[in-house]
């Protein structure tokens, strides 16, 4: 048997190659030898640093493209070429733009249509009233021969002048479920990201750096299964907003800003770093067509729990991360008439359709509005979000369910 | 479907019809490209040369599949191809870096923000090729001493010595930094 120095034994031990019968000798030596302990710390530091050598472990899309092109094969994923990768980068912006465009276009179209219908209805109602009066008076000379309602442009001008301001405050409580099994993920390092390899022990968990995981978009692998997961966060997220209304009894134009106040929040990493402090901010602008229906556009930045599978360093890996991302799209809001038997409580539902930086997003909420006064309304309800995203050519879903409550002030 | 198959089965099917061969190769590429890339990148040092070696490795691997029908250890086989490619490249270049020339690149790429990692990758260039190779196979590719011996056609004792020397050398180069790190 070869005689190894304590340093060499330590190297073998760290590499898992030291025979068990020699381990005790090494431990005894380490107990007495501070230099050896220092060597162990150095060895672990080097190993830890190497594990974060993303560049070495990750072939670039250009490399992959070159390999496959050289063999006359098609690259295995959309993001294989530099151009495609750039396309993927802008895809999120396309989602945002599409959502906002559709929202504003639809709102514009619906507003015109709604106004035309309201104008026709008003004109018709007035004509019926005049006819009725004429019949009652049975006069040879009619009270009025035709409807005399203001022209449409006049009504629009007056409506705009009568717009009032409304301040809205809402909070959102979203209970946490997803990371309960791995709560230590947030304690293990600063990246707030954990990758747990399948088929390995818990102690052999591999921590992937934030740089590796910040953007879960396709880069190089095909897997046959989708892995939907339910992600619920325990953050209590603030909601403060402003909206404008006119004298028709409901907010005609409204805008909302939410997410300014945050009572607590789970740690998250951003898809794009730089504006962490705005990680839970939503702004929406909309138009109420009548007392029961409103539509608008919403733009914001909000965290979502992401759980997905992929291949890292040649091994199948489960990733979990919470990332805040830009989102935008159209929002529709429907209200039933106030329930007079129930203190004028008004059932409200809304639907958001749009996109985020990593994929399409849909959100549904339903609740009740309770008018305390003419200017103050309380709101409470449930909110459900569904986000679809891709990683290594596979599609994943994440869901978020929470309770929302708030207050609206009409000035 | 292909992700459920073993390396051996995929390699076997790579010799089949084109569509299936392509799918199998894609799967094997996804599984083993990271470690092949790590080997080429850290063994050769130069990024562009490493990329060429990486491409050549997988090209040879794909072509081998049409000639051979069985494969027992695909990662080792790939690393052996990568090693041959890298050694050929090494033979064609001159070793000119001296210990006195050791310096850290002033403009580190984005991914190398970790200072220690930056130092390690630079210091690796100063470690003799044989030692560096054993170190990379051990630390980057996670091979056991026996697997390294198989890939490099060396004895176990040679592998051990190379790994010891590589780590010793690295520790010497990084001594000052590691000392400071321990003080923190």
Coordinates of C-alpha atoms in Angstrom, one line a residue:
Chain A
X1 CA 0.0 0.0 0.0
X2 CA 1.3 3.4 -0.9
X3 CA 2.0 5.9 1.9
X4 CA 0.3 9.2 1.4
X5 CA 0.9 12.4 3.2
X6 CA -1.9 13.8 5.3
X7 CA -2.5 16.4 2.5
X8 CA -2.8 13.7 -0.1
X9 CA -5.1 11.7 2.2
X10 CA -7.2 14.8 2.6
X11 CA -7.5 15.2 -1.2
X12 CA -8.6 11.6 -1.6
X13 CA -11.1 12.0 1.2
X14 CA -12.6 15.1 -0.4
X15 CA -12.8 13.2 -3.7
X16 CA -14.5 10.3 -2.0
X17 CA -11.6 8.0 -2.7
X18 CA -10.0 7.5 0.7
X19 CA -10.6 4.0 2.1
X20 CA -12.8 4.0 5.1
X21 CA -10.2 2.4 7.3
X22 CA -7.9 5.4 6.8
X23 CA -10.5 8.0 7.5
X24 CA -10.1 7.9 11.3
X25 CA -6.3 8.5 11.0
X26 CA -7.1 11.6 8.8
X27 CA -9.6 12.9 11.3
X28 CA -7.1 12.5 14.1
X29 CA -4.5 14.3 12.1
X30 CA -6.9 17.1 11.3
X31 CA -7.8 17.6 14.9
X32 CA -4.1 18.3 15.7
X33 CA -3.1 20.0 12.5
X34 CA -4.6 23.5 11.8
X35 CA -2.8 23.7 8.4
X36 CA -4.6 20.5 7.3
X37 CA -7.9 22.0 8.4
X38 CA -7.0 25.1 6.4
X39 CA -6.2 22.9 3.4
X40 CA -9.7 21.3 3.7
X41 CA -11.3 24.7 3.7
X42 CA -9.3 25.7 0.6
X43 CA -10.3 22.5 -1.2
X44 CA -14.0 23.0 -0.4
X45 CA -13.8 26.6 -1.5
X46 CA -12.2 25.7 -4.8
X47 CA -14.8 23.0 -5.4
X48 CA -17.6 25.3 -4.6
X49 CA -16.3 27.9 -7.0
X50 CA -15.9 25.3 -9.8
X51 CA -19.6 24.3 -9.3
X52 CA -20.5 27.8 -10.3
X53 CA -18.4 27.8 -13.5
X54 CA -21.5 28.2 -15.7
X55 CA -19.5 29.1 -18.7
X56 CA -17.6 25.8 -18.7
X57 CA -20.6 23.7 -18.2
X58 CA -22.9 25.4 -20.7
X59 CA -22.3 25.1 -24.4
X60 CA -23.4 28.2 -26.1
X61 CA -26.3 28.1 -28.6
X62 CA -23.7 28.9 -31.4
X63 CA -21.7 25.8 -30.4
X64 CA -24.8 23.6 -30.5
X65 CA -25.8 25.1 -33.9
X66 CA -22.3 24.5 -35.2
X67 CA -22.4 20.8 -34.1
X68 CA -25.8 20.1 -35.6
X69 CA -25.2 22.1 -38.8
X70 CA -21.9 20.3 -39.2
X71 CA -23.7 17.0 -39.2
X72 CA -26.5 18.2 -41.4
X73 CA -29.0 18.0 -38.5
X74 CA -31.5 20.5 -37.4
X75 CA -30.8 22.1 -34.0
X76 CA -32.8 20.5 -31.2
X77 CA -34.5 23.7 -29.9
X78 CA -35.7 27.0 -31.0
X79 CA -33.0 28.8 -29.0
X80 CA -30.2 27.0 -30.6
X81 CA -28.9 29.8 -32.8
X82 CA -27.9 33.2 -31.9
X83 CA -30.7 34.7 -33.9
X84 CA -33.3 32.4 -32.4
X85 CA -32.0 33.2 -29.0
X86 CA -32.4 36.9 -29.7
X87 CA -35.8 36.1 -31.0
X88 CA -36.7 34.3 -27.7
X89 CA -35.4 37.3 -25.8
X90 CA -37.8 39.6 -27.7
X91 CA -40.7 37.2 -27.5
X92 CA -41.6 38.4 -24.1
X93 CA -41.8 41.9 -25.3
X94 CA -43.9 40.7 -28.2
X95 CA -46.3 39.2 -25.6
X96 CA -46.5 42.4 -23.7
X97 CA -47.0 44.5 -26.8
X98 CA -49.6 42.1 -28.2
X99 CA -51.5 42.2 -24.9
X100 CA -51.4 46.0 -24.7
X101 CA -52.3 46.4 -28.3
X102 CA -55.2 44.1 -28.3
X103 CA -56.4 45.7 -25.0
X104 CA -56.2 49.2 -26.2
X105 CA -57.7 48.3 -29.6
X106 CA -60.6 46.4 -28.1
X107 CA -61.2 49.1 -25.5
X108 CA -61.3 51.7 -28.2
X109 CA -63.7 49.6 -30.4
X110 CA -65.9 48.6 -27.5
X111 CA -66.1 52.2 -26.2
X112 CA -67.3 53.4 -29.6
X113 CA -69.8 50.6 -30.0
X114 CA -71.0 51.0 -26.4
X115 CA -71.5 54.7 -26.8
X116 CA -73.4 54.3 -30.1
X117 CA -75.7 51.8 -28.4
X118 CA -76.3 54.0 -25.4
X119 CA -77.0 57.0 -27.6
X120 CA -79.5 55.1 -29.7
X121 CA -81.2 53.7 -26.6
X122 CA -81.5 57.2 -25.0
X123 CA -82.9 58.6 -28.2
X124 CA -85.4 55.7 -28.5
X125 CA -86.4 56.1 -24.8
X126 CA -87.0 59.8 -25.2
X127 CA -89.0 59.3 -28.4
X128 CA -91.3 56.8 -26.6
X129 CA -91.8 59.3 -23.7
X130 CA -92.7 62.1 -26.1
X131 CA -95.1 59.8 -28.0
X132 CA -96.7 58.9 -24.7
X133 CA -97.1 62.5 -23.7
X134 CA -98.6 63.4 -27.1
X135 CA -101.1 60.6 -26.7
X136 CA -102.1 61.6 -23.2
X137 CA -102.6 65.3 -24.1
X138 CA -104.5 64.1 -27.2
X139 CA -103.6 67.4 -28.6
X140 CA -103.7 68.4 -32.2
X141 CA -100.4 70.1 -31.7
X142 CA -97.8 67.7 -30.4
X143 CA -95.7 68.6 -27.4
X144 CA -92.7 67.8 -29.4
X145 CA -92.5 66.5 -32.9
X146 CA -89.1 64.8 -32.6
X147 CA -86.4 63.8 -30.2
X148 CA -84.2 66.6 -29.1
X149 CA -81.2 65.1 -27.6
X150 CA -77.8 66.6 -27.6
X151 CA -75.6 65.4 -30.5
X152 CA -73.0 62.8 -29.8
X153 CA -70.0 65.1 -29.9
X154 CA -71.6 67.3 -27.3
X155 CA -72.3 64.3 -25.0
X156 CA -68.7 63.1 -25.4
X157 CA -67.4 66.6 -24.5
X158 CA -69.6 66.9 -21.5
X159 CA -68.6 63.4 -20.3
X160 CA -65.0 64.2 -20.5
X161 CA -65.4 67.3 -18.5
X162 CA -67.3 65.5 -15.8
X163 CA -64.6 62.8 -15.1
X164 CA -63.8 62.6 -11.4
X165 CA -60.9 61.0 -9.6
X166 CA -61.2 57.8 -7.6
X167 CA -58.5 56.5 -5.2
X168 CA -58.4 52.7 -4.7
X169 CA -56.6 50.8 -2.0
X170 CA -56.4 47.0 -2.2
X171 CA -54.3 44.3 -0.6
X172 CA -53.8 40.8 -1.7
X173 CA -53.1 37.8 0.5
X174 CA -51.7 34.8 -1.2
X175 CA -51.0 31.7 1.1
X176 CA -47.7 29.8 0.5
X177 CA -47.6 26.1 -0.3
X178 CA -45.1 25.4 -3.0
X179 CA -41.7 25.5 -1.2
X180 CA -42.7 24.1 2.1
X181 CA -40.8 20.9 1.4
X182 CA -37.6 22.8 0.6
X183 CA -37.8 25.8 2.8
X184 CA -34.1 25.5 3.4
X185 CA -33.5 26.5 -0.2
X186 CA -33.6 30.1 0.9
X187 CA -31.1 29.5 3.6
X188 CA -28.5 27.7 1.6
X189 CA -27.0 30.6 -0.2
X190 CA -27.8 34.0 -1.5
X191 CA -29.3 32.9 -4.8
X192 CA -32.7 31.9 -3.5
X193 CA -32.6 29.1 -6.0
X194 CA -32.4 25.4 -5.4
X195 CA -31.9 22.6 -7.9
X196 CA -32.5 19.2 -6.6
X197 CA -31.2 16.4 -8.6
X198 CA -33.4 13.4 -9.2
X199 CA -32.1 10.1 -7.9
X200 CA -29.6 11.5 -5.6
X201 CA -29.7 12.0 -1.9
X202 CA -30.8 15.2 -0.2
X203 CA -27.3 15.8 0.9
X204 CA -26.1 15.8 -2.7
X205 CA -28.3 18.7 -3.7
X206 CA -26.7 20.9 -6.3
X207 CA -27.1 24.6 -6.0
X208 CA -27.4 26.3 -9.3
X209 CA -26.4 29.9 -9.4
X210 CA -28.9 32.6 -10.2
X211 CA -27.0 33.4 -13.3
X212 CA -27.7 29.9 -14.6
X213 CA -31.4 30.1 -13.9
X214 CA -32.6 33.6 -14.3
X215 CA -34.3 33.0 -17.5
X216 CA -36.2 29.7 -17.8
X217 CA -36.4 29.7 -21.6
X218 CA -35.6 26.9 -23.9
X219 CA -31.9 26.2 -24.6
X220 CA -31.1 22.7 -25.2
X221 CA -33.2 19.7 -24.3
X222 CA -36.4 17.8 -25.0
X223 CA -38.3 16.1 -22.3
X224 CA -41.5 14.1 -22.9
X225 CA -43.5 15.4 -20.0
X226 CA -45.0 18.5 -18.8
X227 CA -44.9 19.3 -15.1
X228 CA -47.7 21.6 -13.9
X229 CA -47.3 22.8 -10.4
X230 CA -49.3 24.8 -8.0
X231 CA -47.4 27.7 -6.7
X232 CA -48.9 29.8 -3.9
X233 CA -46.9 32.5 -2.2
X234 CA -47.4 33.8 1.2
X235 CA -46.8 37.4 0.4
X236 CA -49.3 40.1 1.4
X237 CA -49.1 42.5 -1.5
X238 CA -50.3 46.0 -1.4
X239 CA -52.7 47.6 -3.9
X240 CA -53.1 51.3 -4.2
X241 CA -54.8 52.9 -7.1
X242 CA -56.3 55.9 -8.7
X243 CA -59.2 56.1 -11.1
X244 CA -61.4 58.7 -12.6
X245 CA -65.2 58.6 -12.8
X246 CA -67.9 60.8 -14.2
X247 CA -71.4 61.5 -13.0
X248 CA -73.0 58.5 -14.5
X249 CA -72.7 56.6 -11.2
X250 CA -69.8 54.4 -12.0
X251 CA -66.1 55.1 -12.8
X252 CA -66.0 55.9 -16.5
X253 CA -62.3 56.0 -16.8
X254 CA -60.1 54.4 -14.2
X255 CA -56.5 53.6 -13.5
X256 CA -55.1 51.5 -10.8
X257 CA -51.6 51.2 -9.3
X258 CA -51.1 48.2 -7.0
X259 CA -48.3 46.6 -5.2
X260 CA -46.7 49.7 -3.7
X261 CA -47.1 48.5 -0.1
X262 CA -45.9 45.1 0.8
X263 CA -46.3 43.7 4.3
X264 CA -44.2 40.6 3.7
X265 CA -42.7 38.9 0.7
X266 CA -40.9 35.7 -0.1
X267 CA -37.4 36.2 -1.5
X268 CA -37.3 36.3 -5.3
X269 CA -34.9 36.7 -8.1
X270 CA -35.7 38.7 -11.1
X271 CA -35.8 37.5 -14.6
X272 CA -34.2 40.8 -15.4
X273 CA -32.3 42.4 -12.5
X274 CA -32.2 46.1 -11.9
X275 CA -35.6 47.1 -10.6
X276 CA -36.1 44.8 -7.7
X277 CA -38.0 47.4 -5.7
X278 CA -40.6 47.4 -8.4
X279 CA -41.1 43.7 -8.2
X280 CA -44.8 43.9 -7.2
X281 CA -46.2 46.9 -9.1
X282 CA -49.2 46.8 -11.4
X283 CA -50.8 49.7 -13.2
X284 CA -54.1 49.4 -15.1
X285 CA -56.0 51.9 -17.1
X286 CA -59.5 51.2 -18.2
X287 CA -62.9 52.4 -19.4
X288 CA -66.4 51.5 -18.0
X289 CA -68.9 51.1 -20.8
X290 CA -71.8 50.9 -18.5
X291 CA -72.5 50.0 -14.9
X292 CA -71.8 46.4 -15.6
X293 CA -68.9 46.2 -17.9
X294 CA -65.4 47.7 -18.1
X295 CA -62.3 46.9 -20.0
X296 CA -58.7 48.1 -19.9
X297 CA -55.1 47.3 -20.1
X298 CA -52.7 46.4 -17.3
X299 CA -49.0 46.5 -17.1
X300 CA -46.9 45.5 -14.1
X301 CA -44.2 43.5 -12.5
X302 CA -45.0 40.6 -10.2
X303 CA -43.3 37.5 -8.8
X304 CA -44.3 34.0 -9.6
X305 CA -43.2 30.6 -8.3
X306 CA -41.6 28.6 -11.0
X307 CA -41.0 24.9 -10.8
X308 CA -39.6 23.0 -13.7
X309 CA -37.3 20.2 -14.8
X310 CA -34.3 20.3 -17.0
X311 CA -30.9 18.8 -17.7
X312 CA -28.0 20.5 -15.9
X313 CA -24.4 19.2 -16.1
X314 CA -25.7 16.1 -17.7
X315 CA -28.1 15.2 -15.0
X316 CA -31.8 15.7 -14.7
X317 CA -32.5 18.5 -12.3
X318 CA -35.6 20.0 -10.7
X319 CA -35.5 23.7 -10.4
X320 CA -37.5 25.9 -8.1
X321 CA -37.3 29.6 -8.1
X322 CA -39.4 32.7 -7.5
X323 CA -38.9 35.3 -10.1
X324 CA -40.6 38.6 -10.6
X325 CA -41.3 39.5 -14.2
X326 CA -43.0 42.1 -16.4
X327 CA -46.5 41.4 -17.4
X328 CA -49.1 43.2 -19.5
X329 CA -52.4 42.6 -21.2
X330 CA -56.1 43.3 -21.3
X331 CA -58.4 43.2 -18.4
X332 CA -62.2 42.8 -18.5
X333 CA -64.4 43.6 -15.5
X334 CA -68.0 42.6 -15.1
X335 CA -70.3 43.7 -12.3
X336 CA -73.8 42.6 -11.4
X337 CA -76.3 45.1 -10.2
X338 CA -76.1 46.0 -6.5
X339 CA -78.0 43.5 -4.3
X340 CA -80.4 45.8 -2.5
X341 CA -81.4 43.1 -0.1
X342 CA -77.8 42.7 0.9
X343 CA -76.7 46.2 1.7
X344 CA -76.1 47.0 -2.0
X345 CA -73.2 44.6 -2.2
X346 CA -72.1 44.2 -5.8
X347 CA -70.6 41.0 -7.2
X348 CA -67.6 41.7 -9.4
X349 CA -65.5 39.4 -11.6
X350 CA -62.5 40.3 -13.8
X351 CA -60.4 38.5 -16.3
X352 CA -56.9 39.4 -17.4
X353 CA -55.4 38.0 -20.6
X354 CA -51.9 38.9 -21.6
X355 CA -48.3 37.9 -21.3
X356 CA -45.3 38.0 -19.1
X357 CA -41.6 38.0 -19.9
X358 CA -41.5 34.2 -20.1
X359 CA -44.9 33.3 -21.5
X360 CA -48.7 33.9 -21.6
X361 CA -50.6 34.8 -18.5
X362 CA -54.2 34.6 -17.6
X363 CA -55.8 35.8 -14.4
X364 CA -59.4 35.5 -13.1
X365 CA -60.8 37.1 -10.0
X366 CA -64.1 37.3 -8.4
X367 CA -65.4 39.0 -5.3
X368 CA -67.8 41.5 -3.8
X369 CA -67.8 45.3 -3.6
X370 CA -69.6 46.9 -0.7
X371 CA -70.2 50.7 -0.9
X372 CA -69.7 52.2 2.6
X373 CA -70.5 55.7 1.3
X374 CA -71.0 57.2 -2.2
X375 CA -67.3 57.6 -2.4
X376 CA -65.9 54.6 -0.5
X377 CA -66.3 51.0 -1.6
X378 CA -64.8 47.9 0.0
X379 CA -63.7 45.0 -2.0
X380 CA -62.9 41.3 -1.2
X381 CA -62.4 38.3 -3.5
X382 CA -60.4 35.5 -4.8
X383 CA -57.7 35.8 -7.5
X384 CA -56.3 32.9 -9.6
X385 CA -53.4 33.3 -12.0
X386 CA -52.1 30.8 -14.6
X387 CA -48.7 31.3 -16.2
X388 CA -47.3 29.2 -19.0
X389 CA -43.5 29.1 -19.7
X390 CA -40.9 27.1 -21.4
X391 CA -37.6 25.6 -20.3
X392 CA -35.4 23.5 -22.6
X393 CA -38.2 23.2 -25.1
X394 CA -40.7 21.9 -22.5
X395 CA -43.8 23.6 -21.4
X396 CA -44.6 24.2 -17.8
X397 CA -47.4 25.8 -15.9
X398 CA -47.5 27.7 -12.7
X399 CA -50.6 28.7 -10.8
X400 CA -51.2 31.3 -8.1
X401 CA -54.3 31.5 -6.0
X402 CA -55.0 34.2 -3.4
X403 CA -57.5 36.3 -1.5
X404 CA -57.8 40.0 -2.5
X405 CA -59.4 42.7 -0.5
X406 CA -59.3 46.5 -0.8
X407 CA -61.0 49.8 -0.8
X408 CA -62.0 52.3 -3.5
X409 CA -62.5 56.0 -3.0
X410 CA -64.5 58.0 -5.5
X411 CA -63.5 61.7 -5.3
Chain B
X1 CA -39.7 8.8 -25.2
X2 CA -36.0 9.2 -25.8
X3 CA -35.3 10.8 -22.5
X4 CA -36.4 7.6 -20.8
X5 CA -33.8 5.5 -22.7
X6 CA -30.4 4.6 -21.5
X7 CA -27.2 6.0 -23.1
X8 CA -26.5 2.5 -24.5
X9 CA -29.9 2.2 -26.1
X10 CA -29.7 5.6 -27.6
X11 CA -26.3 5.0 -29.0
X12 CA -27.5 1.8 -30.5
X13 CA -30.4 3.6 -32.2
X14 CA -28.2 6.3 -33.5
X15 CA -27.1 3.8 -36.1
X16 CA -30.6 3.4 -37.4
X17 CA -32.8 5.5 -39.7
X18 CA -32.1 9.2 -40.0
X19 CA -35.0 10.7 -38.0
X20 CA -34.4 8.4 -35.1
X21 CA -30.6 8.8 -35.2
X22 CA -31.1 12.5 -35.0
X23 CA -33.5 12.3 -32.1
X24 CA -31.1 9.9 -30.2
X25 CA -28.1 12.1 -30.9
X26 CA -30.0 15.2 -29.7
X27 CA -30.8 13.4 -26.4
X28 CA -27.3 12.2 -25.9
X29 CA -26.0 15.7 -26.7
X30 CA -28.3 17.2 -24.1
X31 CA -27.1 14.8 -21.5
X32 CA -23.4 15.0 -22.1
X33 CA -22.6 18.3 -23.8
X34 CA -22.1 20.1 -20.5
X35 CA -19.3 17.8 -19.3
X36 CA -17.6 17.6 -22.7
X37 CA -17.7 21.4 -22.9
X38 CA -16.3 21.7 -19.4
X39 CA -13.5 19.3 -20.3
X40 CA -12.6 21.1 -23.6
X41 CA -13.0 24.6 -22.1
X42 CA -10.9 24.1 -19.0
X43 CA -8.4 21.7 -20.4
X44 CA -7.6 23.8 -23.4
X45 CA -8.2 27.2 -21.8
X46 CA -8.7 29.1 -25.0
X47 CA -12.4 29.6 -25.7
X48 CA -12.4 29.5 -29.5
X49 CA -10.1 26.5 -29.6
X50 CA -12.2 24.7 -27.0
X51 CA -15.3 25.4 -29.1
X52 CA -13.7 23.8 -32.1
X53 CA -12.6 20.8 -30.0
X54 CA -16.2 20.5 -28.7
X55 CA -17.7 20.5 -32.2
X56 CA -15.1 18.0 -33.4
X57 CA -15.8 15.7 -30.5
X58 CA -19.5 15.4 -31.2
X59 CA -18.9 15.1 -34.9
X60 CA -16.7 12.1 -34.4
X61 CA -19.1 10.7 -31.9
X62 CA -22.0 10.9 -34.3
X63 CA -20.0 9.3 -37.1
X64 CA -18.7 6.5 -34.7
X65 CA -22.3 5.5 -34.1
X66 CA -22.8 4.3 -37.7
X67 CA -19.7 2.0 -37.3
X68 CA -20.1 0.7 -33.8
X69 CA -23.2 -0.9 -32.5
X70 CA -22.6 -1.1 -28.7
X71 CA -21.4 1.3 -26.1
X72 CA -21.0 0.6 -22.4
X73 CA -19.9 3.9 -21.1
X74 CA -21.0 6.8 -23.3
X75 CA -19.6 9.7 -21.1
X76 CA -16.2 8.0 -20.8
X77 CA -16.3 7.3 -24.6
X78 CA -17.1 10.9 -25.3
X79 CA -14.4 12.2 -23.0
X80 CA -11.9 9.9 -24.7
X81 CA -12.8 11.4 -28.0
X82 CA -12.6 14.8 -26.5
X83 CA -9.2 14.0 -25.0
X84 CA -7.8 12.8 -28.4
X85 CA -9.0 15.9 -30.1
X86 CA -7.7 18.2 -27.3
X87 CA -4.3 16.4 -27.2
X88 CA -4.0 16.8 -31.0
X89 CA -4.6 20.5 -30.6
X90 CA -2.2 20.7 -27.7
X91 CA 0.5 19.0 -29.7
X92 CA 0.2 21.7 -32.4
X93 CA 0.7 24.6 -30.0
X94 CA 3.6 25.8 -28.0
X95 CA 3.5 26.2 -24.2
X96 CA 4.7 29.7 -23.6
X97 CA 3.0 30.7 -20.3
X98 CA 5.4 30.9 -17.4
X99 CA 4.6 31.3 -13.7
X100 CA 5.9 34.8 -13.7
X101 CA 3.4 35.7 -16.4
X102 CA 0.5 34.8 -14.2
X103 CA -2.1 37.5 -14.2
X104 CA -5.8 37.7 -14.0
X105 CA -7.5 39.0 -17.1
X106 CA -8.5 42.6 -16.5
X107 CA -11.9 42.3 -18.2
X108 CA -13.6 39.2 -16.8
X109 CA -16.7 37.9 -18.6
X110 CA -20.0 38.4 -17.0
X111 CA -20.2 34.8 -15.8
X112 CA -16.9 35.0 -14.0
X113 CA -17.8 37.5 -11.4
X114 CA -16.9 35.0 -8.8
X115 CA -13.4 36.1 -8.0
X116 CA -12.1 32.8 -6.9
X117 CA -13.5 31.1 -10.0
X118 CA -11.7 33.7 -12.1
X119 CA -8.5 33.0 -10.3
X120 CA -8.9 29.2 -10.6
X121 CA -9.5 29.3 -14.4
X122 CA -6.5 31.5 -14.9
X123 CA -4.3 29.5 -12.6
X124 CA -5.4 26.2 -14.3
X125 CA -3.5 27.5 -17.4
X126 CA -0.3 27.3 -15.4
X127 CA -0.7 23.7 -14.3
X128 CA 1.1 21.2 -16.5
X129 CA -1.2 19.6 -19.1
X130 CA -1.3 16.1 -17.6
X131 CA -2.1 17.4 -14.1
X132 CA -4.6 19.8 -15.4
X133 CA -6.4 17.1 -17.4
X134 CA -6.7 14.9 -14.3
X135 CA -7.9 17.8 -12.3
X136 CA -10.6 18.8 -14.9
X137 CA -11.8 15.2 -15.3
X138 CA -12.1 14.9 -11.5
X139 CA -13.5 18.4 -10.6
X140 CA -15.4 19.3 -13.7
X141 CA -16.5 16.0 -15.1
X142 CA -16.9 14.3 -11.7
X143 CA -15.1 11.1 -12.8
X144 CA -13.7 8.7 -10.2
X145 CA -10.0 8.0 -10.1
X146 CA -10.6 4.7 -11.8
X147 CA -12.7 6.3 -14.6
X148 CA -10.0 8.9 -15.1
X149 CA -7.4 6.1 -15.4
X150 CA -9.6 4.4 -18.0
X151 CA -10.1 7.6 -20.0
X152 CA -6.5 8.6 -19.9
X153 CA -5.0 5.1 -20.3
X154 CA -3.1 5.6 -17.1
X155 CA -2.6 3.7 -13.8
X156 CA -4.5 4.6 -10.7
X157 CA -1.4 5.6 -8.9
X158 CA -0.5 7.9 -11.8
X159 CA -3.9 9.5 -11.7
X160 CA -3.6 10.0 -8.0
X161 CA -0.3 11.7 -8.3
X162 CA -1.5 13.9 -11.1
X163 CA -4.5 15.0 -9.1
X164 CA -2.4 15.6 -6.0
X165 CA 0.1 17.7 -7.9
X166 CA -2.6 19.7 -9.7
X167 CA -4.3 20.6 -6.5
X168 CA -1.0 21.3 -4.8
X169 CA 0.0 23.6 -7.7
X170 CA -3.3 25.4 -7.7
X171 CA -3.1 25.9 -4.0
X172 CA 0.3 27.4 -4.3
X173 CA -0.9 29.8 -7.0
X174 CA -4.0 30.7 -5.1
X175 CA -2.3 30.8 -1.6
X176 CA -2.6 34.5 -1.0
X177 CA -6.2 34.7 -2.0
X178 CA -7.2 31.6 -0.1
X179 CA -5.4 32.9 3.0
X180 CA -7.4 36.1 2.8
X181 CA -10.5 34.1 2.2
X182 CA -9.9 32.1 5.4
X183 CA -9.5 35.2 7.4
X184 CA -12.9 36.5 6.4

